[in-house]
Amino acid sequence: MHKRKYIKGIDGLRAIAVIGVILYHLMPQSVSGGFLGVPLFFVISGYLMTDILLFEWQKRQKIKIRDFYFRRVKRIYPSLLVLFIVTGSIFPFISKKYLLNFKEIITSSIFNVNNWWQIANGFSYFDRFSNESPFTHLWSLSIEGQFYIVWPIILAILLYKLKDYKKINQIILFITGLSAVLMMAFYTPESINRIYYGTDTRLFSVMMGSSLAFILRIYREQIESIDFWKKLTTFIVGLVLIIGSLFLFSDSGFFVYRGGMFLFSVISMVVLGLVIEEEKFSGALTNPIIRWIGSRSYEIYLWQLPVMVVYTDQLKWDGTNALLHGVIQLTIIGVLSELTCRLINKIRRMGNVKELWVIGKSYFQKNIPALVIFLLFLGTFIYGVAVSPSGKMDSAVALQKKLEKNKQAVEQHNKQLASSSSEPKKTSGSTNTTSSTTQETTTSSTTESSKEEASDLSPSQKEKIAKVSLGAIGDSVLLSAAPELQTYFPHSHIDAEVGRQLVDSQKVFDKLDKDKQLGDVVLVVLGTNGSFKESDIDKIMQTIGDRQVFFVNTLVDRPWQASVNGTLAKSTKKYKNAHLIDWKSYAVGHREWFDEDGIHLVPEGGEKFSELVANEVLNVLQ
């Protein structure tokens, strides 16, 4: 304990964590649990920081908190500032939308409150459309920053007052358990962002790492006495569970927030402890590539989301040629991380700000081109901060209001439909009157005049389609086209929610089936917000039964578009009563049908969407 040794295997765990996070953003359909790389980071950080503080306490019987803060500042802020300066200098000339709330993001990140700022402003880590910021991922740095600020003070007090490692560890375990209980208690499908971002609900992973630092000291002899083969078995099983979780978990899964993330953190803590205690296990996680990734994991984490957000948006990448585009993005991230790391390592070697100023001044006096480049970046960064918009884009606000208006109209229509269906049908004429009344109500919810004149459907076809009992389940794309769809299908029950994904929709189908609101024909418009598997379609088909069901493929220009449309094409071929509506091929090239985001529909687009659906339904029913 006279000198803290560098454990290479920790770089291996860091590499697993950052690779998981990158693949989660790059290919969420395959690595759906890659977000668990963050709690793995938390466990490692909790251990390392506590181990540093305990080492200092054992050596000097005191903790120099100011020195600890200075070391953390040198480790965290230089790379973060490089990220802000470079992106703030470049993004204004690509698109100012990437700098949305840039001033607030910089301020909240520097003061380590970005996670709470995102909660207060209703931002979502899982929203890949209206809130796809290149800086969303900085929330996790704020949780670690809060831990770095508060924990040394608390630990110093506990060590000074108690001096008993077991008692202190019991307090740590109590805090760990309380945090985990808060996540479980606060969880609802609507509150995922609160518990995902909250320091109180995510602290358990960090505190597990802190507890590990005490456990390895309290129970050192017992741990060393454990049979090597038992340790090896535990290490292999734990590593397999960690890697397997990156593929098996889902960010919207119930189990993740009701114990799954806690269990993952426990496994991470055990594996980390074995890596620390057994040099052979540490060596198993070490090779030049893994060590390079692990040693630069912080810089890689900083750069991964800005690169992927801008790359995907600018190239309108839809997931095709995934290997090629993936390699390109990873190469860009790697190069930026390496350059940042080399620059920052020079800064970190300097003892203080005064030394940095003297060396920097001397360097720039001898190297004028470097001074010009530095001033150019600084000037464009200041410009970027000055022109960065705050709040939400006007187009996003307008779209949100439109969707809310459509949602209200849909709910009103559904109530009227339920009321009319519960009344006894006196004559066929009475049914037609109800249909006409309902149609007039839904037509009034659109800002455009009736689009029926522009339709290719004949009067007899319109009459036939108007009698179809349709159950429509979808996301915000369906919601944007709801008024127009209801003019074609006045007997439609529409259930659409912003951000809905097919993988989370089984309960919606079950409820509509139970309430007898699925209708005779089912329309499914899901896939805008993420991919799914054929097995997810199979479960839905079991609920739908023998009804005719129409799946609409997606046009989103996002990495999961190819996966979604491919899965739908395969799945609909398996069932005689399942049909694919190729909206992507029909709508591509018609930019005038879409809102500014290129995804949601304006009234003309809603009309074309509804007309396509009506024609496809008629072709099957005739």
Coordinates of C-alpha atoms in Angstrom, one line a residue:
M1 CA 0.0 0.0 0.0
H2 CA 3.0 2.3 -0.2
K3 CA 2.3 3.0 -3.9
R4 CA -0.9 2.6 -5.9
K5 CA -0.2 0.3 -8.8
Y6 CA -1.7 0.8 -12.3
I7 CA -4.1 -2.0 -13.1
K8 CA -4.2 -2.6 -16.8
G9 CA -7.3 -4.7 -16.7
I10 CA -9.4 -1.6 -15.7
D11 CA -8.6 -0.2 -19.1
G12 CA -10.2 -3.4 -20.5
L13 CA -13.4 -2.8 -18.6
R14 CA -13.4 0.8 -19.6
A15 CA -13.1 -0.3 -23.2
I16 CA -16.1 -2.7 -22.8
A17 CA -18.1 0.2 -21.4
V18 CA -17.3 2.8 -24.1
I19 CA -17.7 0.2 -26.9
G20 CA -21.1 -0.7 -25.5
V21 CA -22.2 3.0 -25.4
I22 CA -20.9 3.6 -29.0
L23 CA -22.6 0.5 -30.4
Y24 CA -25.9 1.4 -28.6
H25 CA -25.9 4.7 -30.5
L26 CA -24.6 3.3 -33.7
M27 CA -26.7 0.2 -34.0
P28 CA -29.4 0.1 -31.3
Q29 CA -31.3 -2.7 -33.0
S30 CA -28.4 -5.1 -32.3
V31 CA -26.8 -3.7 -29.1
S32 CA -29.9 -2.6 -27.4
G33 CA -28.4 -2.7 -23.9
G34 CA -25.2 -0.8 -24.7
F35 CA -26.4 2.1 -22.5
L36 CA -25.3 -0.2 -19.6
G37 CA -21.8 0.9 -20.3
V38 CA -22.5 4.0 -18.3
P39 CA -23.2 2.2 -15.0
L40 CA -20.0 0.2 -15.6
F41 CA -18.2 3.5 -15.9
F42 CA -19.9 4.6 -12.7
V43 CA -18.7 1.5 -10.8
I44 CA -15.1 2.0 -12.0
S45 CA -15.1 5.7 -11.1
G46 CA -16.6 5.1 -7.7
Y47 CA -13.9 2.5 -6.9
L48 CA -10.9 4.6 -8.3
M49 CA -11.9 7.8 -6.5
T50 CA -12.5 6.1 -3.2
D51 CA -9.3 4.1 -3.5
I52 CA -7.3 7.2 -4.1
L53 CA -8.8 8.9 -1.1
L54 CA -8.3 5.8 1.2
F55 CA -4.7 5.4 0.0
E56 CA -4.0 9.0 1.0
W57 CA -5.8 8.5 4.3
Q58 CA -3.7 5.4 5.1
K59 CA -0.5 7.1 4.1
R60 CA -1.0 10.5 5.9
Q61 CA -4.1 10.1 8.1
K62 CA -5.7 13.0 6.3
I63 CA -7.2 13.9 2.9
K64 CA -6.0 16.9 0.9
I65 CA -9.4 17.7 -0.6
R66 CA -8.0 20.7 -2.5
D67 CA -5.4 18.6 -4.2
F68 CA -8.0 16.0 -5.1
Y69 CA -10.2 18.6 -6.7
F70 CA -7.3 20.0 -8.7
R71 CA -6.4 16.6 -10.1
R72 CA -10.0 16.0 -11.1
V73 CA -10.2 19.4 -12.8
K74 CA -7.1 18.6 -14.8
R75 CA -8.5 15.2 -15.8
I76 CA -12.1 16.3 -16.7
Y77 CA -12.2 19.9 -17.9
P78 CA -9.5 20.2 -20.6
S79 CA -11.0 17.5 -22.8
L80 CA -14.5 18.9 -22.2
L81 CA -13.4 22.4 -23.2
V82 CA -11.7 21.1 -26.3
L83 CA -15.0 19.4 -27.3
F84 CA -17.0 22.7 -26.7
I85 CA -14.4 24.9 -28.6
V86 CA -14.2 22.6 -31.6
T87 CA -17.9 21.9 -32.0
G88 CA -18.8 25.5 -31.2
S89 CA -16.4 26.6 -34.0
I90 CA -17.6 24.2 -36.6
F91 CA -21.3 23.6 -36.0
P92 CA -22.4 27.2 -36.9
F93 CA -21.2 26.6 -40.4
I94 CA -23.0 23.2 -40.7
S95 CA -26.3 23.9 -39.0
K96 CA -27.1 26.1 -35.9
K97 CA -29.6 23.4 -34.8
Y98 CA -26.7 21.4 -33.4
L99 CA -26.0 24.3 -31.1
L100 CA -29.4 24.4 -29.6
N101 CA -29.1 25.5 -25.9
F102 CA -25.3 25.5 -26.4
K103 CA -24.8 28.2 -23.7
E104 CA -26.9 26.3 -21.2
I105 CA -25.2 23.1 -22.0
I106 CA -21.7 24.6 -21.5
T107 CA -22.7 26.2 -18.2
S108 CA -24.6 23.2 -16.8
S109 CA -21.7 20.9 -17.8
I110 CA -19.0 23.1 -16.2
F111 CA -21.0 23.3 -13.0
N112 CA -21.8 19.6 -13.1
V113 CA -25.6 20.0 -13.1
N114 CA -26.3 19.0 -16.7
N115 CA -28.4 16.0 -15.7
W116 CA -30.7 18.1 -13.6
W117 CA -30.9 20.8 -16.3
Q118 CA -32.0 18.2 -18.8
I119 CA -34.7 16.9 -16.3
A120 CA -35.9 20.4 -15.6
N121 CA -36.3 21.2 -19.3
G122 CA -38.0 17.9 -20.2
F123 CA -35.3 16.5 -22.4
S124 CA -35.1 12.8 -23.2
Y125 CA -32.0 10.6 -23.6
F126 CA -34.1 8.3 -25.9
D127 CA -35.6 11.0 -28.2
R128 CA -33.8 10.6 -31.5
F129 CA -35.9 13.3 -33.3
S130 CA -37.0 16.6 -31.7
N131 CA -34.3 16.5 -29.1
E132 CA -31.4 14.8 -30.8
S133 CA -28.6 16.9 -29.4
P134 CA -24.9 16.1 -29.9
F135 CA -24.4 16.8 -26.2
T136 CA -27.2 14.7 -24.6
H137 CA -24.6 12.3 -23.2
L138 CA -22.9 14.8 -21.0
W139 CA -25.5 14.1 -18.3
S140 CA -23.4 11.3 -16.9
L141 CA -20.3 13.5 -16.5
S142 CA -22.4 15.7 -14.2
I143 CA -23.3 12.8 -11.9
E144 CA -19.6 11.9 -11.6
G145 CA -18.7 15.5 -11.1
Q146 CA -21.2 15.8 -8.2
F147 CA -19.7 12.7 -6.7
Y148 CA -16.2 14.1 -7.0
I149 CA -17.2 17.3 -5.3
V150 CA -19.3 15.8 -2.4
W151 CA -17.8 12.4 -1.7
P152 CA -14.3 13.5 -0.5
I153 CA -15.8 15.8 2.1
I154 CA -18.2 13.1 3.3
L155 CA -15.6 10.4 3.3
A156 CA -13.1 12.6 5.2
I157 CA -15.7 13.2 7.9
L158 CA -16.6 9.5 8.2
L159 CA -12.9 8.5 8.4
Y160 CA -12.2 11.2 11.0
K161 CA -15.3 10.4 13.1
L162 CA -15.7 6.6 12.8
K163 CA -12.3 5.3 11.7
D164 CA -14.0 1.9 11.3
Y165 CA -14.0 0.7 7.7
K166 CA -16.8 -1.8 8.4
K167 CA -19.2 0.9 9.8
I168 CA -18.3 3.3 6.9
N169 CA -19.0 0.5 4.4
Q170 CA -22.4 -0.2 6.0
I171 CA -23.3 3.5 5.5
I172 CA -22.2 3.2 1.9
L173 CA -24.3 0.1 1.4
F174 CA -27.3 1.9 2.9
I175 CA -26.9 4.8 0.4
T176 CA -26.5 2.2 -2.4
G177 CA -29.7 0.4 -1.4
L178 CA -31.7 3.6 -0.9
S179 CA -30.7 4.8 -4.4
A180 CA -31.7 1.5 -6.0
V181 CA -35.0 1.6 -4.2
L182 CA -35.7 5.1 -5.4
M183 CA -35.2 4.0 -9.0
M184 CA -37.6 1.1 -8.6
A185 CA -40.1 3.3 -6.7
F186 CA -40.1 6.2 -9.1
Y187 CA -40.2 4.1 -12.2
T188 CA -43.2 4.4 -14.5
P189 CA -43.0 4.2 -18.4
E190 CA -43.6 7.9 -18.4
S191 CA -40.9 8.8 -15.9
I192 CA -37.9 7.0 -17.4
N193 CA -36.0 10.2 -18.1
R194 CA -36.3 11.4 -14.5
I195 CA -34.9 8.2 -13.1
Y196 CA -32.4 7.7 -15.9
Y197 CA -30.9 11.2 -15.4
G198 CA -31.4 11.6 -11.7
T199 CA -28.3 11.6 -9.4
D200 CA -30.4 10.1 -6.6
T201 CA -31.6 7.2 -8.8
R202 CA -28.3 6.5 -10.4
L203 CA -26.0 6.9 -7.4
F204 CA -26.1 3.2 -6.5
S205 CA -23.6 2.2 -9.3
V206 CA -21.0 4.8 -8.1
M207 CA -21.5 3.8 -4.5
M208 CA -21.0 0.1 -5.3
G209 CA -17.5 1.0 -6.6
S210 CA -16.9 3.0 -3.4
S211 CA -17.9 0.0 -1.4
L212 CA -15.6 -2.2 -3.4
A213 CA -12.6 -0.1 -2.3
F214 CA -13.5 -0.8 1.4
I215 CA -14.4 -4.5 0.8
L216 CA -11.0 -5.2 -0.7
R217 CA -9.4 -3.8 2.4
I218 CA -11.7 -5.2 5.0
Y219 CA -11.8 -8.8 3.6
R220 CA -8.4 -9.0 1.9
E221 CA -7.4 -12.2 3.6
Q222 CA -10.7 -13.9 3.0
I223 CA -10.6 -12.9 -0.7
E224 CA -7.1 -14.1 -1.1
S225 CA -8.0 -17.5 0.4
I226 CA -10.7 -18.2 -2.2
D227 CA -9.8 -21.0 -4.5
F228 CA -8.4 -19.7 -7.9
W229 CA -10.7 -21.9 -10.0
K230 CA -13.8 -20.5 -8.2
K231 CA -12.5 -17.0 -8.9
L232 CA -11.9 -17.9 -12.5
T233 CA -15.4 -19.3 -12.9
T234 CA -16.9 -16.2 -11.3
F235 CA -14.8 -14.0 -13.5
I236 CA -15.8 -15.7 -16.8
V237 CA -19.5 -15.9 -15.8
G238 CA -19.5 -12.3 -14.8
L239 CA -17.8 -11.1 -17.9
V240 CA -20.2 -13.1 -20.1
L241 CA -23.1 -11.6 -18.2
I242 CA -21.8 -8.0 -18.7
I243 CA -21.2 -8.5 -22.4
G244 CA -24.4 -10.4 -22.8
S245 CA -26.4 -7.7 -21.1
L246 CA -25.3 -5.2 -23.7
F247 CA -27.2 -7.3 -26.3
L248 CA -30.1 -8.6 -24.3
F249 CA -31.3 -5.6 -22.3
S250 CA -33.5 -2.8 -23.7
D251 CA -33.6 0.8 -22.6
S252 CA -37.4 0.7 -22.2
G253 CA -37.6 -2.7 -20.5
F254 CA -39.4 -2.9 -17.2
F255 CA -36.8 -5.2 -15.6
V256 CA -33.9 -2.7 -16.3
Y257 CA -35.3 -0.1 -13.8
R258 CA -36.9 -2.6 -11.4
G259 CA -33.6 -4.3 -10.5
G260 CA -31.9 -5.1 -13.7
M261 CA -29.5 -2.1 -13.7
F262 CA -28.8 -2.8 -10.0
L263 CA -27.9 -6.4 -10.7
F264 CA -25.7 -5.4 -13.6
S265 CA -23.8 -3.0 -11.3
V266 CA -23.3 -5.8 -8.7
I267 CA -21.9 -8.0 -11.4
S268 CA -19.7 -5.2 -12.6
M269 CA -18.4 -4.6 -9.1
V270 CA -17.5 -8.3 -8.7
V271 CA -15.7 -8.5 -12.0
L272 CA -13.8 -5.3 -11.2
G273 CA -12.8 -6.7 -7.8
L274 CA -11.4 -9.8 -9.5
V275 CA -9.5 -7.8 -12.0
I276 CA -7.9 -5.8 -9.2
E277 CA -7.0 -8.8 -7.1
E278 CA -5.9 -11.3 -9.7
E279 CA -3.2 -10.2 -12.1
K280 CA -4.0 -13.0 -14.5
F281 CA -7.6 -11.7 -14.9
S282 CA -6.2 -8.2 -15.5
G283 CA -3.9 -9.5 -18.2
A284 CA -6.7 -11.3 -19.9
L285 CA -8.4 -7.9 -20.5
T286 CA -5.2 -6.3 -21.9
N287 CA -3.9 -6.0 -25.4
P288 CA -2.7 -3.0 -27.3
I289 CA -6.0 -2.2 -29.0
I290 CA -8.1 -2.6 -25.8
R291 CA -5.6 -0.6 -23.8
W292 CA -5.7 2.2 -26.4
I293 CA -9.5 2.3 -26.2
G294 CA -9.5 2.1 -22.4
S295 CA -6.9 4.8 -21.9
R296 CA -8.8 7.1 -24.2
S297 CA -12.3 6.1 -23.1
Y298 CA -13.1 9.5 -21.7
E299 CA -12.2 11.3 -24.9
I300 CA -14.0 8.6 -27.0
Y301 CA -17.1 9.0 -24.9
L302 CA -17.1 12.8 -25.4
W303 CA -16.7 12.6 -29.2
Q304 CA -18.9 9.7 -30.0
L305 CA -22.4 11.3 -30.0
P306 CA -21.4 14.6 -31.7
V307 CA -19.8 12.7 -34.5
M308 CA -22.7 10.2 -34.9
V309 CA -25.5 12.8 -34.7
V310 CA -24.0 15.1 -37.3
Y311 CA -22.8 12.3 -39.6
T312 CA -26.2 10.6 -39.6
D313 CA -28.1 13.8 -40.1
Q314 CA -26.0 15.3 -42.8
L315 CA -25.7 12.1 -44.8
K316 CA -29.3 11.1 -44.1
W317 CA -28.0 7.6 -43.3
D318 CA -30.8 5.1 -43.1
G319 CA -28.8 2.1 -41.9
T320 CA -27.8 0.7 -45.3
N321 CA -24.2 -0.3 -45.8
A322 CA -23.9 -0.3 -42.0
L323 CA -20.4 -1.8 -41.9
L324 CA -18.9 0.9 -44.2
H325 CA -20.6 3.8 -42.4
G326 CA -19.9 2.4 -39.0
V327 CA -16.2 2.1 -39.8
I328 CA -16.1 5.7 -41.1
Q329 CA -17.8 7.0 -37.9
L330 CA -15.5 5.0 -35.6
T331 CA -12.5 6.2 -37.5
I332 CA -13.5 9.9 -37.1
I333 CA -14.2 9.3 -33.4
G334 CA -10.9 7.6 -32.9
V335 CA -8.9 10.3 -34.7
L336 CA -10.6 13.2 -32.8
S337 CA -10.1 11.3 -29.5
E338 CA -6.4 10.7 -30.2
L339 CA -5.7 14.3 -31.1
T340 CA -7.6 15.5 -28.1
C341 CA -5.8 13.1 -25.8
R342 CA -2.3 14.2 -27.1
L343 CA -3.1 17.9 -26.7
I344 CA -4.6 17.4 -23.3
N345 CA -1.7 15.2 -22.0
K346 CA 0.6 18.2 -22.5
I347 CA -1.7 20.4 -20.5
R348 CA -2.0 17.9 -17.7
R349 CA 1.7 17.8 -17.2
M350 CA 1.7 21.4 -16.2
G351 CA 1.5 22.1 -12.5
N352 CA -0.9 25.1 -12.5
V353 CA -2.6 27.8 -14.5
K354 CA 0.4 30.1 -14.2
E355 CA 2.7 27.5 -15.6
L356 CA 0.3 26.8 -18.4
W357 CA 0.2 30.6 -19.3
V358 CA 4.0 30.9 -19.3
I359 CA 4.6 27.8 -21.5
G360 CA 1.7 28.7 -23.8
K361 CA 2.9 32.2 -24.3
S362 CA 6.4 31.0 -25.1
Y363 CA 5.1 28.4 -27.5
F364 CA 2.9 30.8 -29.5
Q365 CA 5.6 33.4 -29.7
K366 CA 7.8 30.9 -31.5
N367 CA 5.0 29.3 -33.5
I368 CA 2.8 32.1 -35.2
P369 CA 0.8 29.6 -37.4
A370 CA -0.3 27.8 -34.3
L371 CA -1.3 31.1 -32.7
V372 CA -3.4 32.0 -35.8
I373 CA -5.2 28.6 -35.7
F374 CA -5.9 29.0 -32.0
L375 CA -7.3 32.5 -32.4
L376 CA -9.4 31.4 -35.3
F377 CA -10.9 28.6 -33.3
L378 CA -11.5 30.9 -30.3
G379 CA -13.1 33.5 -32.5
T380 CA -15.5 31.1 -34.2
F381 CA -16.3 29.5 -30.9
I382 CA -17.3 32.9 -29.5
Y383 CA -19.4 33.4 -32.6
G384 CA -21.0 30.0 -32.2
V385 CA -21.9 30.7 -28.6
A386 CA -23.4 34.1 -29.6
V387 CA -25.6 32.7 -32.4
S388 CA -26.6 29.5 -30.6
P389 CA -30.4 29.4 -30.1
S390 CA -32.1 28.6 -26.8
G391 CA -35.3 26.8 -25.9
K392 CA -36.8 24.7 -28.6
M393 CA -36.8 25.3 -32.4
D394 CA -39.9 27.2 -33.6
S395 CA -40.6 24.3 -36.0
A396 CA -40.4 21.8 -33.2
V397 CA -42.8 23.9 -31.1
A398 CA -45.2 24.2 -34.0
L399 CA -45.1 20.4 -34.6
Q400 CA -45.7 19.7 -30.9
K401 CA -48.7 21.9 -30.9
K402 CA -50.1 20.3 -34.0
L403 CA -49.6 16.8 -32.6
E404 CA -51.3 17.8 -29.4
K405 CA -54.2 19.3 -31.3
N406 CA -54.5 16.1 -33.4
K407 CA -54.3 14.0 -30.2
Q408 CA -57.3 15.9 -28.7
A409 CA -59.3 15.5 -32.0
V410 CA -58.5 11.7 -32.0
E411 CA -59.6 11.3 -28.4
Q412 CA -62.8 13.1 -29.1
H413 CA -63.5 11.0 -32.2
N414 CA -62.8 7.8 -30.3
K415 CA -65.3 8.8 -27.6
Q416 CA -68.0 9.6 -30.2
L417 CA -67.3 6.4 -32.0
A418 CA -67.6 4.4 -28.7
S419 CA -70.8 6.2 -27.8
S420 CA -72.4 5.6 -31.3
S421 CA -71.4 1.9 -31.3
S422 CA -73.0 1.4 -27.9
E423 CA -76.4 2.7 -29.1
P424 CA -78.8 0.2 -30.7
K425 CA -78.8 0.4 -34.5
K426 CA -82.4 1.2 -35.6
T427 CA -81.9 1.1 -39.3
S428 CA -79.2 1.1 -41.9
G429 CA -80.0 4.8 -42.5
S430 CA -79.3 5.5 -38.8
T431 CA -75.8 4.0 -39.2
N432 CA -75.1 6.1 -42.3
T433 CA -76.2 9.3 -40.4
T434 CA -73.8 8.5 -37.5
S435 CA -71.0 7.8 -40.0
S436 CA -71.7 11.2 -41.7
T437 CA -71.8 13.0 -38.4
T438 CA -68.5 11.5 -37.2
Q439 CA -66.9 12.3 -40.5
E440 CA -67.9 15.9 -40.3
T441 CA -66.5 16.1 -36.8
T442 CA -63.1 14.7 -37.8
T443 CA -62.9 16.8 -40.9
S444 CA -63.3 19.9 -38.9
S445 CA -60.1 19.1 -37.0
T446 CA -57.9 19.6 -40.0
T447 CA -56.8 23.1 -41.2
E448 CA -57.4 22.2 -44.8
S449 CA -60.6 21.9 -46.7
S450 CA -61.8 18.4 -47.6
K451 CA -59.2 16.5 -49.7
E452 CA -61.7 14.0 -51.1
E453 CA -61.8 15.8 -54.5
A454 CA -58.0 15.1 -54.9
S455 CA -58.4 11.4 -54.2
D456 CA -58.1 8.7 -56.9
L457 CA -60.9 6.7 -55.2
S458 CA -64.2 6.5 -57.0
P459 CA -67.4 7.4 -55.0
S460 CA -68.3 3.8 -54.7
Q461 CA -64.8 3.0 -53.3
K462 CA -65.1 5.8 -50.8
E463 CA -68.4 4.5 -49.7
K464 CA -67.0 1.0 -49.2
I465 CA -63.9 2.2 -47.3
A466 CA -66.0 4.4 -45.1
K467 CA -67.8 1.3 -43.8
V468 CA -64.6 -0.4 -42.7
S469 CA -64.1 -0.7 -38.9
L470 CA -60.4 0.2 -38.6
G471 CA -58.1 -0.1 -35.5
A472 CA -55.0 2.0 -36.0
I473 CA -52.0 1.8 -33.6
G474 CA -49.0 4.0 -34.2
D475 CA -46.6 6.7 -33.2
S476 CA -46.3 10.4 -34.0
V477 CA -46.3 9.8 -37.8
L478 CA -49.8 8.3 -37.5
L479 CA -50.8 11.1 -35.2
S480 CA -49.7 13.7 -37.8
A481 CA -51.9 12.0 -40.4
A482 CA -54.9 11.2 -38.1
P483 CA -57.3 13.9 -39.3
E484 CA -56.9 12.9 -42.9
L485 CA -57.1 9.2 -42.1
Q486 CA -60.4 9.7 -40.2
T487 CA -62.0 11.3 -43.3
Y488 CA -61.4 8.1 -45.2
F489 CA -62.1 5.8 -42.2
P490 CA -64.8 7.4 -40.1
H491 CA -65.2 4.2 -38.2
S492 CA -61.5 4.2 -37.1
H493 CA -60.3 3.9 -33.6
I494 CA -56.8 5.5 -33.6
D495 CA -54.3 5.0 -30.7
A496 CA -51.2 7.0 -31.4
E497 CA -48.5 8.3 -29.1
V498 CA -45.4 10.4 -29.6
G499 CA -42.2 8.3 -29.2
R500 CA -44.0 4.9 -29.2
Q501 CA -42.0 1.9 -30.3
L502 CA -43.3 -1.4 -31.5
V503 CA -41.3 -3.3 -28.9
D504 CA -43.3 -1.6 -26.2
S505 CA -46.7 -1.8 -27.8
Q506 CA -47.9 -5.3 -27.0
K507 CA -49.9 -4.0 -24.1
V508 CA -51.6 -1.5 -26.4
F509 CA -52.8 -4.3 -28.7
D510 CA -53.9 -6.4 -25.8
K511 CA -56.0 -3.6 -24.3
L512 CA -57.6 -2.6 -27.6
D513 CA -58.4 -6.3 -28.2
K514 CA -59.9 -6.6 -24.8
D515 CA -62.0 -3.5 -25.2
K516 CA -63.1 -4.6 -28.7
Q517 CA -61.5 -1.6 -30.3
L518 CA -59.2 -3.3 -32.8
G519 CA -61.9 -3.3 -35.4
D520 CA -62.1 -5.7 -38.3
V521 CA -59.0 -4.3 -40.0
V522 CA -55.8 -3.3 -38.1
L523 CA -53.4 -0.6 -39.3
V524 CA -49.9 -0.6 -37.6
V525 CA -47.7 2.5 -38.1
L526 CA -44.7 1.8 -35.8
G527 CA -41.0 1.9 -36.6
T528 CA -40.3 5.6 -36.6
N529 CA -38.5 5.6 -33.2
G530 CA -36.5 2.4 -33.4
S531 CA -36.1 -1.2 -34.7
F532 CA -37.6 -4.4 -33.5
K533 CA -37.4 -8.2 -34.1
E534 CA -39.6 -10.6 -36.0
S535 CA -40.6 -12.2 -32.7
D536 CA -42.1 -8.8 -31.7
I537 CA -44.3 -9.0 -34.8
D538 CA -45.2 -12.6 -34.0
K539 CA -46.6 -11.6 -30.5
I540 CA -48.7 -8.8 -32.1
M541 CA -50.1 -11.2 -34.7
Q542 CA -51.2 -13.6 -32.0
T543 CA -53.3 -10.8 -30.5
I544 CA -54.7 -9.7 -33.8
G545 CA -55.7 -13.2 -34.8
D546 CA -57.5 -13.6 -38.1
R547 CA -58.1 -9.9 -38.8
Q548 CA -56.5 -8.4 -41.8
V549 CA -53.6 -6.3 -40.6
F550 CA -51.6 -3.7 -42.6
F551 CA -48.1 -2.7 -41.5
V552 CA -46.8 0.6 -42.9
N553 CA -43.0 0.8 -43.4
T554 CA -41.0 3.8 -42.4
L555 CA -39.2 6.8 -44.0
V556 CA -37.1 8.4 -41.4
D557 CA -33.5 8.6 -42.7
R558 CA -32.2 7.2 -39.4
P559 CA -29.8 4.2 -38.9
W560 CA -32.7 1.8 -38.0
Q561 CA -34.8 2.5 -41.2
A562 CA -33.3 -0.4 -43.2
S563 CA -33.7 -2.8 -40.2
V564 CA -37.3 -1.8 -39.6
N565 CA -38.3 -2.1 -43.2
G566 CA -36.4 -5.3 -43.7
T567 CA -38.1 -6.9 -40.6
L568 CA -41.5 -5.8 -41.8
A569 CA -41.0 -7.2 -45.3
K570 CA -39.9 -10.6 -43.8
S571 CA -42.7 -10.8 -41.2
T572 CA -45.6 -9.9 -43.5
K573 CA -44.6 -12.8 -45.8
K574 CA -45.1 -15.2 -42.9
Y575 CA -48.9 -14.5 -42.5
K576 CA -51.7 -14.7 -45.0
N577 CA -53.6 -11.9 -43.3
A578 CA -50.5 -9.6 -42.9
H579 CA -49.8 -7.0 -45.6
L580 CA -47.1 -4.5 -46.1
I581 CA -47.8 -0.9 -47.2
D582 CA -44.7 0.5 -48.8
W583 CA -44.9 4.1 -47.7
K584 CA -41.2 4.6 -48.1
S585 CA -41.2 3.9 -51.8
Y586 CA -44.4 5.9 -52.3
A587 CA -43.3 9.0 -50.4
V588 CA -39.6 9.3 -51.3
G589 CA -38.9 12.3 -53.3
H590 CA -42.1 14.2 -52.1
R591 CA -40.5 16.6 -49.7
E592 CA -43.6 18.8 -49.9
W593 CA -45.6 16.1 -48.0
F594 CA -43.5 16.4 -44.9
D595 CA -42.9 18.9 -42.0
E596 CA -39.6 20.5 -41.5
D597 CA -38.2 17.5 -39.8
G598 CA -38.7 15.4 -42.9
I599 CA -40.6 12.7 -40.9
H600 CA -44.0 14.0 -39.8
L601 CA -46.7 14.8 -42.3
V602 CA -48.4 18.1 -43.3
P603 CA -52.0 17.9 -44.4
E604 CA -51.1 17.2 -48.0
G605 CA -48.9 14.4 -46.8
G606 CA -51.5 13.1 -44.5
E607 CA -53.9 13.0 -47.4
K608 CA -51.5 11.0 -49.6
F609 CA -50.7 8.7 -46.7
S610 CA -54.4 8.0 -46.0
E611 CA -55.2 7.6 -49.7
L612 CA -52.4 5.0 -50.0
V613 CA -53.8 3.1 -46.9
A614 CA -57.3 3.2 -48.3
N615 CA -56.3 1.8 -51.7
E616 CA -54.2 -1.0 -50.1
V617 CA -57.1 -2.0 -47.8
L618 CA -59.6 -1.9 -50.7
N619 CA -57.3 -4.2 -52.8
V620 CA -57.3 -6.8 -50.1
L621 CA -61.0 -6.5 -49.2
Q622 CA -62.3 -6.6 -52.8

